[in-house]
Coordinates of C-alpha atoms and ligand atoms in Angstrom, one line a residue:
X191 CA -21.3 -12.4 0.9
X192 CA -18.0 -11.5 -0.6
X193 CA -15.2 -14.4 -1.9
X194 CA -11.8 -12.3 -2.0
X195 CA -8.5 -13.1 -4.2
X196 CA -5.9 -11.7 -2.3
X197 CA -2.9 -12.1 -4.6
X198 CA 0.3 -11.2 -2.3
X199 CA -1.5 -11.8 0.6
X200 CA 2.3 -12.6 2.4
X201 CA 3.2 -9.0 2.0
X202 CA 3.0 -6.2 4.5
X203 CA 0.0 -5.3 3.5
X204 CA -1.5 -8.8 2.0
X205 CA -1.2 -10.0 5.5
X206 CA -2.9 -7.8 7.6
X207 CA -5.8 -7.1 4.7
X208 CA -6.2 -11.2 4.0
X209 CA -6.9 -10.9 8.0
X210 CA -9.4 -7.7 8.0
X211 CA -11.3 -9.5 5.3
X212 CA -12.3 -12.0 7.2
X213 CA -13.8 -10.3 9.9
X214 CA -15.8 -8.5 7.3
X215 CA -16.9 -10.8 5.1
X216 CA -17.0 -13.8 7.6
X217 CA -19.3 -16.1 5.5
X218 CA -17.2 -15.7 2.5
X219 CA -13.9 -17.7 0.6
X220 CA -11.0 -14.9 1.3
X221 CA -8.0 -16.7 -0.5
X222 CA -4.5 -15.6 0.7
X223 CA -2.8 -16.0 -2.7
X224 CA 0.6 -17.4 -2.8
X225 CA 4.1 -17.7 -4.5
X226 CA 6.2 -20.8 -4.0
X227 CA 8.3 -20.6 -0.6
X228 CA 6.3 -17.9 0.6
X229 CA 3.7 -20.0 2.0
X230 CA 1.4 -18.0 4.7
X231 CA 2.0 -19.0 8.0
X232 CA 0.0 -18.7 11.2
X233 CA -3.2 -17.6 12.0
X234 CA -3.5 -16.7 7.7
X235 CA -2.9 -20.1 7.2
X236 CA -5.1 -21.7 9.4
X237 CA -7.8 -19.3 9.2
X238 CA -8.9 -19.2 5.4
X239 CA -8.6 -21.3 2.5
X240 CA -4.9 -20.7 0.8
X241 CA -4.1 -21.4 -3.1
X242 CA -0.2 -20.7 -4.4
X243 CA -1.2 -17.7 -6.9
X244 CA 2.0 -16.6 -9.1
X245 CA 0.6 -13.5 -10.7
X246 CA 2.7 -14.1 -13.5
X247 CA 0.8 -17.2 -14.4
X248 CA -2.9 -16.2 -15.4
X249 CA -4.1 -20.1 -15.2
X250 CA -3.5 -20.1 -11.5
X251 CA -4.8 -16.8 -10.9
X252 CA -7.8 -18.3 -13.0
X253 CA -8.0 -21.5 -11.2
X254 CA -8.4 -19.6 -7.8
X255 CA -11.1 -17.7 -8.5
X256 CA -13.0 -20.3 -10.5
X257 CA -12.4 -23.1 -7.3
X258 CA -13.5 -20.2 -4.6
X259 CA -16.1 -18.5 -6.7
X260 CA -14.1 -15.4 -6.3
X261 CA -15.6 -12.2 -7.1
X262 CA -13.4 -9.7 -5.9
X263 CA -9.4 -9.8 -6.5
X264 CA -7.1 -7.7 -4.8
X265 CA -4.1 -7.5 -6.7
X266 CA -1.2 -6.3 -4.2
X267 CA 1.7 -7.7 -5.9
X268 CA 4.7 -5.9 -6.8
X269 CA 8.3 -4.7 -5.9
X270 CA 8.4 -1.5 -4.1
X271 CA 10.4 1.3 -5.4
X272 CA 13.8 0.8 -4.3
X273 CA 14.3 -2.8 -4.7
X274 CA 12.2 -2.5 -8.4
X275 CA 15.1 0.0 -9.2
X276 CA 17.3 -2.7 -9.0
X277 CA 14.8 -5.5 -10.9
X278 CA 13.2 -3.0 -13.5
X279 CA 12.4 -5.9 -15.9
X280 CA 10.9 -8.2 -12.8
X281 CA 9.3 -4.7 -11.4
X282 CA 7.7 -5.0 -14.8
X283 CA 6.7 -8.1 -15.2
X284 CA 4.7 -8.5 -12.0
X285 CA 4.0 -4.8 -12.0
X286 CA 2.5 -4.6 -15.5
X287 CA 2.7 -8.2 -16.7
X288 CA 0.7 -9.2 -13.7
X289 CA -1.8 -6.9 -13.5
X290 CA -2.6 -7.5 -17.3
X291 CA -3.3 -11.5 -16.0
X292 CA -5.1 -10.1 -13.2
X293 CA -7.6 -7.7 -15.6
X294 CA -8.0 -10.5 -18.0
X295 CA -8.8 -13.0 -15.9
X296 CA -11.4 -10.4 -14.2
X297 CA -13.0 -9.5 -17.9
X298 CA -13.7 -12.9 -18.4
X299 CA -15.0 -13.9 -14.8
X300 CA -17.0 -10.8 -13.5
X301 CA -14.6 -10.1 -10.6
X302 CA -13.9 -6.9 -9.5
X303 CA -10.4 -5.5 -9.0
X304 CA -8.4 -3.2 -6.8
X305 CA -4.9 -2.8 -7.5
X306 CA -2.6 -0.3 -5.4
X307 CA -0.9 3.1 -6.9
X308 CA 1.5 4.8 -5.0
X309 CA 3.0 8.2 -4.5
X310 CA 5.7 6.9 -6.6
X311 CA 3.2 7.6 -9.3
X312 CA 3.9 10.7 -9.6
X313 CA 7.3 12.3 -10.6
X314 CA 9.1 15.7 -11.9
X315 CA 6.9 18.1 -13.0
X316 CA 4.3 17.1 -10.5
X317 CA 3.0 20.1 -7.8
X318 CA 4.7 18.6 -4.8
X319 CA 2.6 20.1 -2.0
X320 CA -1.7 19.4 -2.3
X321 CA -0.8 17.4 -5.3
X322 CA -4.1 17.3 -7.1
X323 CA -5.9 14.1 -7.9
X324 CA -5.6 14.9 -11.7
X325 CA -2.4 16.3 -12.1
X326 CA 0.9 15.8 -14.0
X327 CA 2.3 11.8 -13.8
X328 CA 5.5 11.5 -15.5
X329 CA 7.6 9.3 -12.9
X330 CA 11.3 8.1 -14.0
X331 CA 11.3 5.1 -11.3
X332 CA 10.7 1.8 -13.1
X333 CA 7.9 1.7 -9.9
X334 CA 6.2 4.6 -10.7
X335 CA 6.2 3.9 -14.7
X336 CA 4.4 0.4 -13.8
X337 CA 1.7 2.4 -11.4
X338 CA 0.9 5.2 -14.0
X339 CA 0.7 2.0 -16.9
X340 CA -1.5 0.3 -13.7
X341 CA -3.8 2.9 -13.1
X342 CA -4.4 3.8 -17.0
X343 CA -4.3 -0.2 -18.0
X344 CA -7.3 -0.6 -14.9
X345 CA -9.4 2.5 -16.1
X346 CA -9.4 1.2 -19.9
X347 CA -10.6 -2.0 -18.8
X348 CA -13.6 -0.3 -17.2
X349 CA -14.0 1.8 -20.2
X350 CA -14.0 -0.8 -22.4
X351 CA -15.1 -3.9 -20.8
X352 CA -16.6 -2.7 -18.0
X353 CA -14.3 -4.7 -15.3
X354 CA -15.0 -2.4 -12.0
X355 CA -11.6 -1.8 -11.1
X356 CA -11.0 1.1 -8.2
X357 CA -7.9 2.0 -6.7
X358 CA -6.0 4.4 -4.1
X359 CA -2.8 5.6 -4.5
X360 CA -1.4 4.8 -1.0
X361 CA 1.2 6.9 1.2
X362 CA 4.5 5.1 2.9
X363 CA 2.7 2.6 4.9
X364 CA 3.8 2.2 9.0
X365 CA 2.9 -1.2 10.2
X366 CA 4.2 -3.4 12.4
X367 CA 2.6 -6.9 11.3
X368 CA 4.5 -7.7 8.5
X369 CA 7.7 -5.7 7.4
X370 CA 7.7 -3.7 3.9
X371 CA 11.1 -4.0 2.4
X372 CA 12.5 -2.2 -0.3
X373 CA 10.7 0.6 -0.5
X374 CA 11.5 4.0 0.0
X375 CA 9.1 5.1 2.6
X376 CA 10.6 2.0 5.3
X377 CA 12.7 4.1 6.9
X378 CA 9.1 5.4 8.9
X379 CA 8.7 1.6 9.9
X380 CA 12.3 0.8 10.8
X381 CA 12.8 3.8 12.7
X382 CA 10.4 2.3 15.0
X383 CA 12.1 -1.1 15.3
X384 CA 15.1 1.1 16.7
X385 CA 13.1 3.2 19.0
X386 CA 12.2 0.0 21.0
X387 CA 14.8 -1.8 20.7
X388 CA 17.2 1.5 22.0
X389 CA 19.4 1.1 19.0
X390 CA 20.4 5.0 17.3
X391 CA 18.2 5.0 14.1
X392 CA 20.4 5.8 10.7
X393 CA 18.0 7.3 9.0
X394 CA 18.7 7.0 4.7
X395 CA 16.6 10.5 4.4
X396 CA 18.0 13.7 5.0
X397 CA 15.9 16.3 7.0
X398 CA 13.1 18.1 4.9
X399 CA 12.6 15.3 3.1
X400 CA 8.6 15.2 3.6
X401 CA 6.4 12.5 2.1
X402 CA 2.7 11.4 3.1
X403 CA 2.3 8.4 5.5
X404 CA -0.5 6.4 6.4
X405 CA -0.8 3.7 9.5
X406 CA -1.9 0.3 8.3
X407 CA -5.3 0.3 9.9
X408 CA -6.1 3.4 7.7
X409 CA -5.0 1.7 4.4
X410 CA -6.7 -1.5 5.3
X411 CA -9.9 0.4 6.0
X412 CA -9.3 2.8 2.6
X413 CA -9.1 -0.2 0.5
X414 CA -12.0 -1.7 1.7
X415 CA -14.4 1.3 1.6
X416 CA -13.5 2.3 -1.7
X417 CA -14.5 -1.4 -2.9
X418 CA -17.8 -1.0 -1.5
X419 CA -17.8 2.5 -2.6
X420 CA -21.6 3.3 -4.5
X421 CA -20.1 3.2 -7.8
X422 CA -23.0 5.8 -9.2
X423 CA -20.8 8.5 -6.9
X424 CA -17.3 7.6 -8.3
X425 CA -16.3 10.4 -10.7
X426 CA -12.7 8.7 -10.7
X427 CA -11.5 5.3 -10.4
X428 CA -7.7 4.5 -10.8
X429 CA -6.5 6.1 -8.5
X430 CA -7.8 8.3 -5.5
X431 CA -5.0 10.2 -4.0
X432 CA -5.4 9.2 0.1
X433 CA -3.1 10.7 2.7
X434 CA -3.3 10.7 6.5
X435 CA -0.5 12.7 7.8
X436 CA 3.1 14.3 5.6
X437 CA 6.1 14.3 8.1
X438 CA 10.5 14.6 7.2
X439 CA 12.8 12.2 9.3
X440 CA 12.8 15.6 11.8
X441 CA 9.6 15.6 12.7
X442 CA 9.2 11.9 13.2
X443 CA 12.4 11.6 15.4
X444 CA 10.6 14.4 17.6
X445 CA 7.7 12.7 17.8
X446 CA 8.9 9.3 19.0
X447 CA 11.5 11.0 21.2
X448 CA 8.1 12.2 23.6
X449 CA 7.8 9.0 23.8
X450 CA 11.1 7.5 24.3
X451 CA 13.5 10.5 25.4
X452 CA 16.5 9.2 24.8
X453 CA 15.9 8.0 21.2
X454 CA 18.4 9.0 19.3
X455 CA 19.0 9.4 14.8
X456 CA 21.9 9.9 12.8
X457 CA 21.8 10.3 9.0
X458 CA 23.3 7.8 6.9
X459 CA 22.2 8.9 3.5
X460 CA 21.1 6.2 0.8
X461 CA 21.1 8.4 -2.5
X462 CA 18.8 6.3 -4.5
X463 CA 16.4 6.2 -2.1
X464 CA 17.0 10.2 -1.7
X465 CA 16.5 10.6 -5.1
X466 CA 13.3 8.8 -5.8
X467 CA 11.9 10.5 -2.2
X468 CA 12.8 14.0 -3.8
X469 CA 10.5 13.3 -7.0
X470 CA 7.7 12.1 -4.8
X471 CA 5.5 15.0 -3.7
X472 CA 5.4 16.4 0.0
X473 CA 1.6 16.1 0.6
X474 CA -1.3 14.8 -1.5
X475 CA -4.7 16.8 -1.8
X476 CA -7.2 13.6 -1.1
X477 CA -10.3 15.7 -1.5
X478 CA -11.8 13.6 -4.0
X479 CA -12.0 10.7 -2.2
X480 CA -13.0 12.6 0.6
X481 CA -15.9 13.4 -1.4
X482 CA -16.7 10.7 -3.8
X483 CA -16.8 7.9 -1.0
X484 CA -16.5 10.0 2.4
X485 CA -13.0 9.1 2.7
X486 CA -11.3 10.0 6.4
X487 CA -8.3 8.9 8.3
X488 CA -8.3 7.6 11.8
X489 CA -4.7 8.2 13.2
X490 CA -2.4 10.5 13.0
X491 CA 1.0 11.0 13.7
X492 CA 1.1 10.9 17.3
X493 CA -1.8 8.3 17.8
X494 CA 0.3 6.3 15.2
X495 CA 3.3 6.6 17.3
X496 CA 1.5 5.5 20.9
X497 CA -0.2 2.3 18.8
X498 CA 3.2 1.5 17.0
X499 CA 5.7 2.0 20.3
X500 CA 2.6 -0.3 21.9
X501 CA 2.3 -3.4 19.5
X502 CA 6.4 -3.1 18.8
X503 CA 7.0 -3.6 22.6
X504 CA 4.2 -6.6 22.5
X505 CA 5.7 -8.2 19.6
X506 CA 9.6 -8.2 20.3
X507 CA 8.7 -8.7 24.1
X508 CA 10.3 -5.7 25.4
X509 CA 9.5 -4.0 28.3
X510 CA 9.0 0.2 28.6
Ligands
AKB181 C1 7.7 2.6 -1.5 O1 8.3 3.3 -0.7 O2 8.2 2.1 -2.5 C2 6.2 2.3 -1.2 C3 5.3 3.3 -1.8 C4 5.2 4.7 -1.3 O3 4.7 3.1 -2.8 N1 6.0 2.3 0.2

């Protein structure tokens, strides 16, 4: 039996992992951890217990996992890259501040943590193509200077207190539960949204602009496994490079139009989302994950695109 902190379990990826945890761990407490006036909704509300969760305030964090007996926190919140650009001092604060709570908290409970890096953790200077796992990590986004701090913050506490912290560092993510929003890699949800709804997609990339992707079930199923993970095989901890597929705006576009042949994309550039793409790499060596927990995507970017075109027609009740 597992009892699961989700802290920002209303976010795009909160929502759907709060869900996936209960199949899995059925007979345990998985708290979806909320902020004021983002109250869960739904089945996440009415399926689990719920406790409001500010990660910026370690008593509730504490309070939640002494009421559920938690043992395992997943600590997914933060701004993403773009809108963190424009907050750096609340990016911060949640990113770094937050996380601190989080590990503290953890230390002096016994919980285990898992707290998301990113792509934008790496920066100039990086190899862009098969970036290693151990590599070069000198980001100049506020979002990528909190994931480095993250990921070196969570490995100390190991070190030193012997917290078990693990972590990926997780591609764009393409769902189509909840929306992302303000990150840099949303243009690879959105353009869906305009596929199916037959608008023409401005896209805020220009072509060539390659970054690794990963569909949702993929980064549910990553974080999961990597908690569960035989710890006596992990040679690293914060944070295994995963990757399922590396496309450019071109290449999507193509793809969806075999599906929708008269799709069409015009470029609209947004140059701060151009420039924090162009010092994220283009593809990510995963091979230590691969290795150290059997690591292995599911979809790629055409079964993606039939499961996304699928659920987006369900959901906005649109016909083919
Ligand atoms: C973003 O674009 O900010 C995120 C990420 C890759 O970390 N989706």
């Amino acid at each position: 039996m597992k009892n699961v902190l989700v802290i920002g379990a209303t976010g795009q990826i909160g929502t759907e992992l709060t869900m996936r945890l209960r199949q899995e761990y059925p007979n345990g407490n998985i708290v979806a951890g909320y902020i004021k006036g983002a109250e869960p909704k739904g089945i996440v509300a009415e399926s689990g217990p719920m406790a409001e969760v500010d990660i910026t305030n370690a008593q509730q964090i504490a309070d939640a996992v002494e009421k559920y007996h938690v043992d395992t926190i997943y600590n997914l919140a933060a701004l993403l890259s773009a809108t963190a650009e424009a907050k750096p001092q609340l990016a911060w604060k949640i990113g770094v501040g937050g996380l601190y709570n989080t590990l503290e908290v953890a230390r002096e409970k016994g919980c285990a943590v898992f707290t998301p890096s990113s792509i934008g953790s790496f920066g100039k200077g990086t190899p862009r193509d098969h970036t290693p796992q151990d590599t070069i990590q000198r980001p100049e986004t506020i979002y990528g200077i909190t994931k480095v701090t993250g990921e070196m913050l969570s490995d100390y506490y190991t070190r030193r207190f012997g917290v078990d912290t693990r972590s990926v560092r997780f591609p764009g993510l393409i769902s189509y539960v909840a929306p992302p929003g303000g990150g840099t890699t949303d243009y690879a949800v959105d353009i869906y949204y305009s596929a199916v709804r037959g608008e023409t997609f401005k896209c805020p990339l220009k072509p060539g602009t390659f970054m690794d992707m990963m569909y949702m079930p993929d980064a549910l199923r990553a974080a999961i496994e990597i908690m569960e993970a035989n710890p006596d095989r992990l040679v690293h901890r914060n944070s295994f490079n995963v990757t399922s597929m590396s496309f450019d705006p071109e290449i999507i576009s193509n793809k969806i139009r075999e599906y929708v042949p008269d799709f069409k994309m015009e470029y609209e550039l947004d140059p701060l989302r151009q420039a924090i793409a162009d010092s994220w790499p283009n593809s990510l060596d995963d091979t230590c994950a691969r290795e150290e927990w059997d690591w292995k995507p599911q979809y790629d970017l055409d079964s993606m695109t039939v499961d996304m075109l699928k659920q987006l027609r369900i959901k906005l009740g649109i016909e083919k």
